[in-house]
Amino acid sequence: MISQRTRRLAVLAALPTAALFTVGVSSPAFAESDTPAFQLDLEQLNDSGSKGTALVSLRGDRMTVWIKSEGMVPGQPSAQHLHGSTEGHNFVCPDGSADTNKDGILDNTEATVHYGDINIALTVSGDTDAATSGLAVDRMPVADADGKISYKRTIKVGQDVVEKIKDLHIVQHGIDRNGNGEYDFDGAGKSELDPKLPQEATAPTNCGEVKGASVGSVPVGGIETGGGAEGSGMSPGMTAGATGAASAAVAGALFALRRRKASGASAARTGGAA
Ligand SMILES: [Cu+2]
């Protein structure tokens, strides 16, 4: 009996996909039992009410990401990314205590201290590079009328991602603090990143860590801003002609975020205590 339980625990980190992903998605493509898969439970940030389940499956250098989430802002695009570092930094999903300026909003600047830079942009098409697609909101999923997002994509990833997938987190962005069905300034004021943008468009709405991920494998001291993503040359113009003002707002905000992070590493020295 005990040995069976032990064995069961031993395989938790790499259960067959079909056994893990139990949120009602039929997944014939994932029927192969030898495919390592990792589940992430997306939990709300900013009291958004958003939640979901994600699955990341690896076969060689092919990573398939499934996301099913709800409580998103209906009809609005949600930027979504794998955040974190494959270089041993101990990033985690934040909680409310990460709202260090105590304004009641966990903004991206505060959250990034904990969940790290964008590593992979989970676009619906085109490239997924953090540098060129992190703010490609015209290629990010749009929530349906019920505020649900269903996403699946297979992309090629580097060996560092294959080896360190457990160190990464999925984050979806966009909240509706005043519940009026759009990103606007009345809900939560201006974004700390750019006063021309609503905070609702830039704040994270949920975050999920890989289940069973080792925490604290690397001592947490000052968190360095990852060198790989900064100076990435993002252009807010890439969303021109996309899905409207909200998309442009989010894109612009993410652009501002990148710039701010690139120059604000010292602000990230509060440790990963969340
Ligand atoms: Cu993100």
Short mmCIF file of C-alpha atoms and ligand atoms in Angstrom, two decimals:
data_model
loop_
_atom_site.label_atom_id
_atom_site.label_comp_id
_atom_site.label_asym_id
_atom_site.label_seq_id
_atom_site.Cartn_x
_atom_site.Cartn_y
_atom_site.Cartn_z
CA MET A 1 0.00 0.00 0.00
CA ILE A 2 2.65 2.42 1.03
CA SER A 3 4.80 1.64 -1.94
CA GLN A 4 1.89 2.25 -4.25
CA ARG A 5 1.31 5.64 -2.73
CA THR A 6 4.95 6.45 -3.02
CA ARG A 7 4.97 5.50 -6.66
CA ARG A 8 1.93 7.62 -7.25
CA LEU A 9 3.66 10.61 -5.73
CA ALA A 10 6.73 9.97 -7.79
CA VAL A 11 4.89 10.39 -11.05
CA LEU A 12 2.92 13.44 -10.06
CA ALA A 13 5.36 15.70 -11.80
CA ALA A 14 4.85 14.06 -15.13
CA LEU A 15 1.44 12.51 -15.31
CA PRO A 16 -0.02 11.53 -18.63
CA THR A 17 -1.86 14.45 -20.04
CA ALA A 18 -5.19 12.74 -20.26
CA ALA A 19 -5.10 12.02 -16.55
CA LEU A 20 -4.34 15.60 -15.63
CA PHE A 21 -6.48 17.77 -17.75
CA THR A 22 -9.90 17.29 -16.33
CA VAL A 23 -11.69 20.49 -17.13
CA GLY A 24 -13.78 19.07 -19.87
CA VAL A 25 -11.63 19.43 -22.91
CA SER A 26 -11.55 16.53 -25.26
CA SER A 27 -7.94 16.14 -26.17
CA PRO A 28 -7.31 13.37 -28.66
CA ALA A 29 -4.01 14.94 -29.53
CA PHE A 30 -2.92 14.34 -25.97
CA ALA A 31 -3.83 10.71 -25.76
CA GLU A 32 -0.21 9.63 -25.84
CA SER A 33 0.62 8.48 -22.37
CA ASP A 34 4.33 9.08 -22.73
CA THR A 35 4.02 12.82 -23.15
CA PRO A 36 5.13 14.73 -20.07
CA ALA A 37 2.53 17.26 -19.08
CA PHE A 38 2.22 19.83 -16.39
CA GLN A 39 -0.88 21.41 -14.98
CA LEU A 40 -1.26 24.98 -13.85
CA ASP A 41 -4.24 26.24 -11.90
CA LEU A 42 -4.87 29.84 -12.79
CA GLU A 43 -5.91 31.73 -9.68
CA GLN A 44 -7.29 35.21 -9.54
CA LEU A 45 -5.28 38.31 -8.94
CA ASN A 46 -6.79 41.68 -8.19
CA ASP A 47 -9.99 40.04 -6.91
CA SER A 48 -10.85 39.62 -10.57
CA GLY A 49 -12.83 36.45 -10.08
CA SER A 50 -10.92 35.00 -13.00
CA LYS A 51 -9.79 31.42 -12.81
CA GLY A 52 -8.81 28.65 -15.11
CA THR A 53 -6.74 25.63 -15.83
CA ALA A 54 -3.76 25.36 -18.10
CA LEU A 55 -1.82 22.42 -19.34
CA VAL A 56 1.65 22.44 -20.78
CA SER A 57 2.82 19.37 -22.64
CA LEU A 58 6.27 18.74 -24.01
CA ARG A 59 7.30 16.43 -26.79
CA GLY A 60 10.84 17.09 -27.77
CA ASP A 61 11.09 20.77 -28.45
CA ARG A 62 7.37 21.06 -29.11
CA MET A 63 5.36 22.58 -26.33
CA THR A 64 1.60 22.52 -26.43
CA VAL A 65 -0.20 24.96 -24.17
CA TRP A 66 -3.86 24.63 -23.32
CA ILE A 67 -5.64 27.34 -21.39
CA LYS A 68 -9.27 27.44 -20.36
CA SER A 69 -10.18 30.43 -18.26
CA GLU A 70 -13.26 32.32 -17.21
CA GLY A 71 -14.02 35.57 -15.53
CA MET A 72 -12.17 37.45 -18.23
CA VAL A 73 -13.51 40.74 -19.59
CA PRO A 74 -16.03 39.79 -22.30
CA GLY A 75 -15.06 40.79 -25.80
CA GLN A 76 -11.73 42.17 -24.69
CA PRO A 77 -8.29 40.88 -25.63
CA SER A 78 -6.18 39.42 -22.89
CA ALA A 79 -2.46 39.48 -23.19
CA GLN A 80 -1.14 36.19 -21.87
CA HIS A 81 2.36 34.96 -21.33
CA LEU A 82 4.63 32.44 -19.79
CA HIS A 83 6.49 34.54 -17.28
CA GLY A 84 9.62 33.78 -15.34
CA SER A 85 13.17 32.77 -15.97
CA THR A 86 14.86 29.59 -17.15
CA GLU A 87 18.07 30.70 -15.48
CA GLY A 88 17.27 29.67 -11.95
CA HIS A 89 15.53 32.69 -10.55
CA ASN A 90 12.80 31.83 -8.13
CA PHE A 91 9.76 33.64 -9.44
CA VAL A 92 6.29 32.86 -8.13
CA CYS A 93 2.73 34.00 -8.57
CA PRO A 94 2.13 36.99 -6.28
CA ASP A 95 -0.67 37.51 -3.81
CA GLY A 96 -2.29 40.64 -2.50
CA SER A 97 0.68 41.47 -0.34
CA ALA A 98 2.57 42.31 -3.51
CA ASP A 99 0.52 45.50 -3.73
CA THR A 100 3.39 47.34 -2.15
CA ASN A 101 1.99 50.82 -2.66
CA LYS A 102 -1.25 49.75 -0.96
CA ASP A 103 -3.48 51.34 -3.55
CA GLY A 104 -5.69 48.28 -3.80
CA ILE A 105 -4.48 47.33 -7.26
CA LEU A 106 -1.79 44.81 -7.97
CA ASP A 107 -0.28 46.46 -10.97
CA ASN A 108 2.16 44.97 -13.40
CA THR A 109 5.13 46.73 -11.96
CA GLU A 110 4.42 45.23 -8.58
CA ALA A 111 3.53 41.81 -9.92
CA THR A 112 6.54 41.50 -12.18
CA VAL A 113 8.77 41.54 -9.11
CA HIS A 114 7.24 38.19 -8.30
CA TYR A 115 6.36 36.49 -11.58
CA GLY A 116 9.25 37.79 -13.61
CA ASP A 117 9.58 39.01 -17.14
CA ILE A 118 7.71 37.66 -20.11
CA ASN A 119 9.43 34.53 -21.34
CA ILE A 120 7.05 33.41 -24.08
CA ALA A 121 4.12 35.32 -25.52
CA LEU A 122 1.16 33.00 -25.85
CA THR A 123 -0.21 34.40 -29.05
CA VAL A 124 -2.84 32.70 -31.16
CA SER A 125 -0.78 32.98 -34.34
CA GLY A 126 2.58 34.14 -35.56
CA ASP A 127 5.67 34.15 -33.46
CA THR A 128 5.71 33.84 -29.70
CA ASP A 129 8.92 35.61 -28.96
CA ALA A 130 8.75 37.83 -25.90
CA ALA A 131 10.59 40.58 -27.67
CA THR A 132 8.45 40.77 -30.77
CA SER A 133 5.10 39.43 -29.60
CA GLY A 134 4.83 40.24 -25.93
CA LEU A 135 2.45 43.05 -26.77
CA ALA A 136 0.96 41.73 -29.96
CA VAL A 137 -2.53 42.07 -28.60
CA ASP A 138 -3.99 41.71 -32.07
CA ARG A 139 -2.73 38.12 -31.81
CA MET A 140 -3.88 37.50 -28.26
CA PRO A 141 -7.11 35.68 -27.43
CA VAL A 142 -10.31 37.62 -26.99
CA ALA A 143 -12.75 36.51 -24.34
CA ASP A 144 -16.18 35.46 -25.55
CA ALA A 145 -19.42 37.08 -24.46
CA ASP A 146 -19.36 35.02 -21.29
CA GLY A 147 -15.84 36.08 -20.43
CA LYS A 148 -14.31 32.76 -21.31
CA ILE A 149 -11.10 32.06 -23.15
CA SER A 150 -10.19 28.74 -24.66
CA TYR A 151 -6.70 28.51 -26.06
CA LYS A 152 -4.52 25.83 -27.51
CA ARG A 153 -1.31 26.15 -29.39
CA THR A 154 1.77 24.10 -30.12
CA ILE A 155 5.01 26.00 -30.45
CA LYS A 156 8.67 25.23 -30.74
CA VAL A 157 10.69 26.14 -27.68
CA GLY A 158 14.31 26.20 -26.69
CA GLN A 159 16.02 23.55 -24.64
CA ASP A 160 16.11 25.90 -21.66
CA VAL A 161 12.33 25.98 -21.63
CA VAL A 162 12.15 22.20 -21.94
CA GLU A 163 14.43 21.80 -18.96
CA LYS A 164 13.04 24.60 -16.81
CA ILE A 165 9.37 24.53 -17.67
CA LYS A 166 8.57 24.14 -14.00
CA ASP A 167 10.07 27.53 -13.31
CA LEU A 168 7.63 29.33 -15.56
CA HIS A 169 4.15 30.66 -14.84
CA ILE A 170 1.17 31.56 -16.96
CA VAL A 171 -0.28 35.04 -16.51
CA GLN A 172 -3.33 36.53 -18.18
CA HIS A 173 -3.91 40.26 -18.17
CA GLY A 174 -6.91 42.59 -18.07
CA ILE A 175 -9.40 43.28 -15.28
CA ASP A 176 -12.76 44.99 -15.00
CA ARG A 177 -12.72 46.53 -11.57
CA ASN A 178 -15.98 48.46 -11.99
CA GLY A 179 -17.74 45.67 -13.83
CA ASN A 180 -18.82 47.69 -16.82
CA GLY A 181 -17.55 45.25 -19.39
CA GLU A 182 -14.59 47.17 -20.73
CA TYR A 183 -11.18 48.49 -19.92
CA ASP A 184 -11.71 52.06 -18.82
CA PHE A 185 -10.35 54.70 -16.49
CA ASP A 186 -13.35 54.71 -14.18
CA GLY A 187 -12.59 51.30 -12.79
CA ALA A 188 -9.10 51.66 -11.45
CA GLY A 189 -7.73 54.91 -12.77
CA LYS A 190 -4.65 55.32 -14.84
CA SER A 191 -2.06 52.70 -15.43
CA GLU A 192 1.09 53.26 -13.45
CA LEU A 193 2.89 52.48 -16.67
CA ASP A 194 1.36 55.15 -18.81
CA PRO A 195 -1.20 57.70 -17.66
CA LYS A 196 -2.89 57.52 -21.06
CA LEU A 197 -3.85 53.93 -20.40
CA PRO A 198 -6.39 52.48 -18.01
CA GLN A 199 -5.05 50.38 -15.21
CA GLU A 200 -7.72 47.82 -16.01
CA ALA A 201 -6.05 47.08 -19.33
CA THR A 202 -2.65 46.36 -17.87
CA ALA A 203 -3.21 44.66 -14.53
CA PRO A 204 -2.88 40.89 -14.25
CA THR A 205 -6.11 39.00 -13.79
CA ASN A 206 -4.77 35.55 -12.95
CA CYS A 207 -1.59 33.59 -12.53
CA GLY A 208 -0.76 29.91 -12.32
CA GLU A 209 2.36 28.03 -11.34
CA VAL A 210 3.29 24.59 -12.57
CA LYS A 211 2.03 22.13 -10.02
CA GLY A 212 4.79 20.40 -8.20
CA ALA A 213 7.32 22.98 -9.23
CA SER A 214 10.25 23.14 -6.89
CA VAL A 215 10.18 26.33 -4.89
CA GLY A 216 13.30 27.87 -3.53
CA SER A 217 15.73 25.89 -5.63
CA VAL A 218 17.70 29.07 -5.89
CA PRO A 219 18.04 31.42 -2.93
CA VAL A 220 16.00 34.55 -3.39
CA GLY A 221 17.92 37.68 -2.90
CA GLY A 222 17.57 40.71 -5.04
CA ILE A 223 15.68 39.75 -8.14
CA GLU A 224 17.54 40.71 -11.22
CA THR A 225 15.75 41.91 -14.24
CA GLY A 226 16.32 39.23 -16.81
CA GLY A 227 18.82 40.35 -19.35
CA GLY A 228 17.32 38.45 -22.23
CA ALA A 229 14.15 40.38 -22.69
CA GLU A 230 15.04 43.97 -22.13
CA GLY A 231 15.87 46.23 -24.97
CA SER A 232 13.66 44.07 -27.04
CA GLY A 233 12.65 46.78 -29.42
CA MET A 234 8.92 46.41 -28.96
CA SER A 235 6.90 48.82 -30.93
CA PRO A 236 3.41 49.89 -29.96
CA GLY A 237 2.73 50.43 -33.62
CA MET A 238 2.48 46.72 -34.22
CA THR A 239 -1.09 46.72 -33.07
CA ALA A 240 -2.27 49.26 -35.57
CA GLY A 241 -5.41 48.10 -37.23
CA ALA A 242 -5.95 45.42 -34.66
CA THR A 243 -8.97 44.90 -32.52
CA GLY A 244 -9.63 48.46 -31.57
CA ALA A 245 -8.83 50.89 -28.83
CA ALA A 246 -8.71 48.36 -26.07
CA SER A 247 -6.12 46.34 -27.91
CA ALA A 248 -4.05 49.38 -28.56
CA ALA A 249 -4.30 50.36 -24.94
CA VAL A 250 -3.09 47.01 -23.72
CA ALA A 251 -0.34 46.93 -26.26
CA GLY A 252 0.82 50.37 -25.34
CA ALA A 253 0.76 49.48 -21.70
CA LEU A 254 2.84 46.41 -22.20
CA PHE A 255 5.23 48.42 -24.23
CA ALA A 256 5.54 50.85 -21.37
CA LEU A 257 5.95 47.97 -18.97
CA ARG A 258 8.87 46.61 -20.89
CA ARG A 259 10.59 49.93 -20.89
CA ARG A 260 9.99 50.43 -17.23
CA LYS A 261 11.26 47.05 -16.26
CA ALA A 262 14.34 47.52 -18.31
CA SER A 263 15.25 50.58 -16.33
CA GLY A 264 13.76 49.74 -12.97
CA ALA A 265 15.56 46.62 -11.82
CA SER A 266 16.50 48.10 -8.48
CA ALA A 267 12.85 48.48 -7.60
CA ALA A 268 12.52 44.73 -7.65
CA ARG A 269 14.48 44.09 -4.50
CA THR A 270 11.72 43.19 -2.17
CA GLY A 271 12.27 39.45 -2.37
CA GLY A 272 9.87 36.76 -3.42
CA ALA A 273 7.90 36.47 -0.23
CA ALA A 274 4.48 36.17 -1.75
CU CU B 1 2.13 38.66 -18.94
#
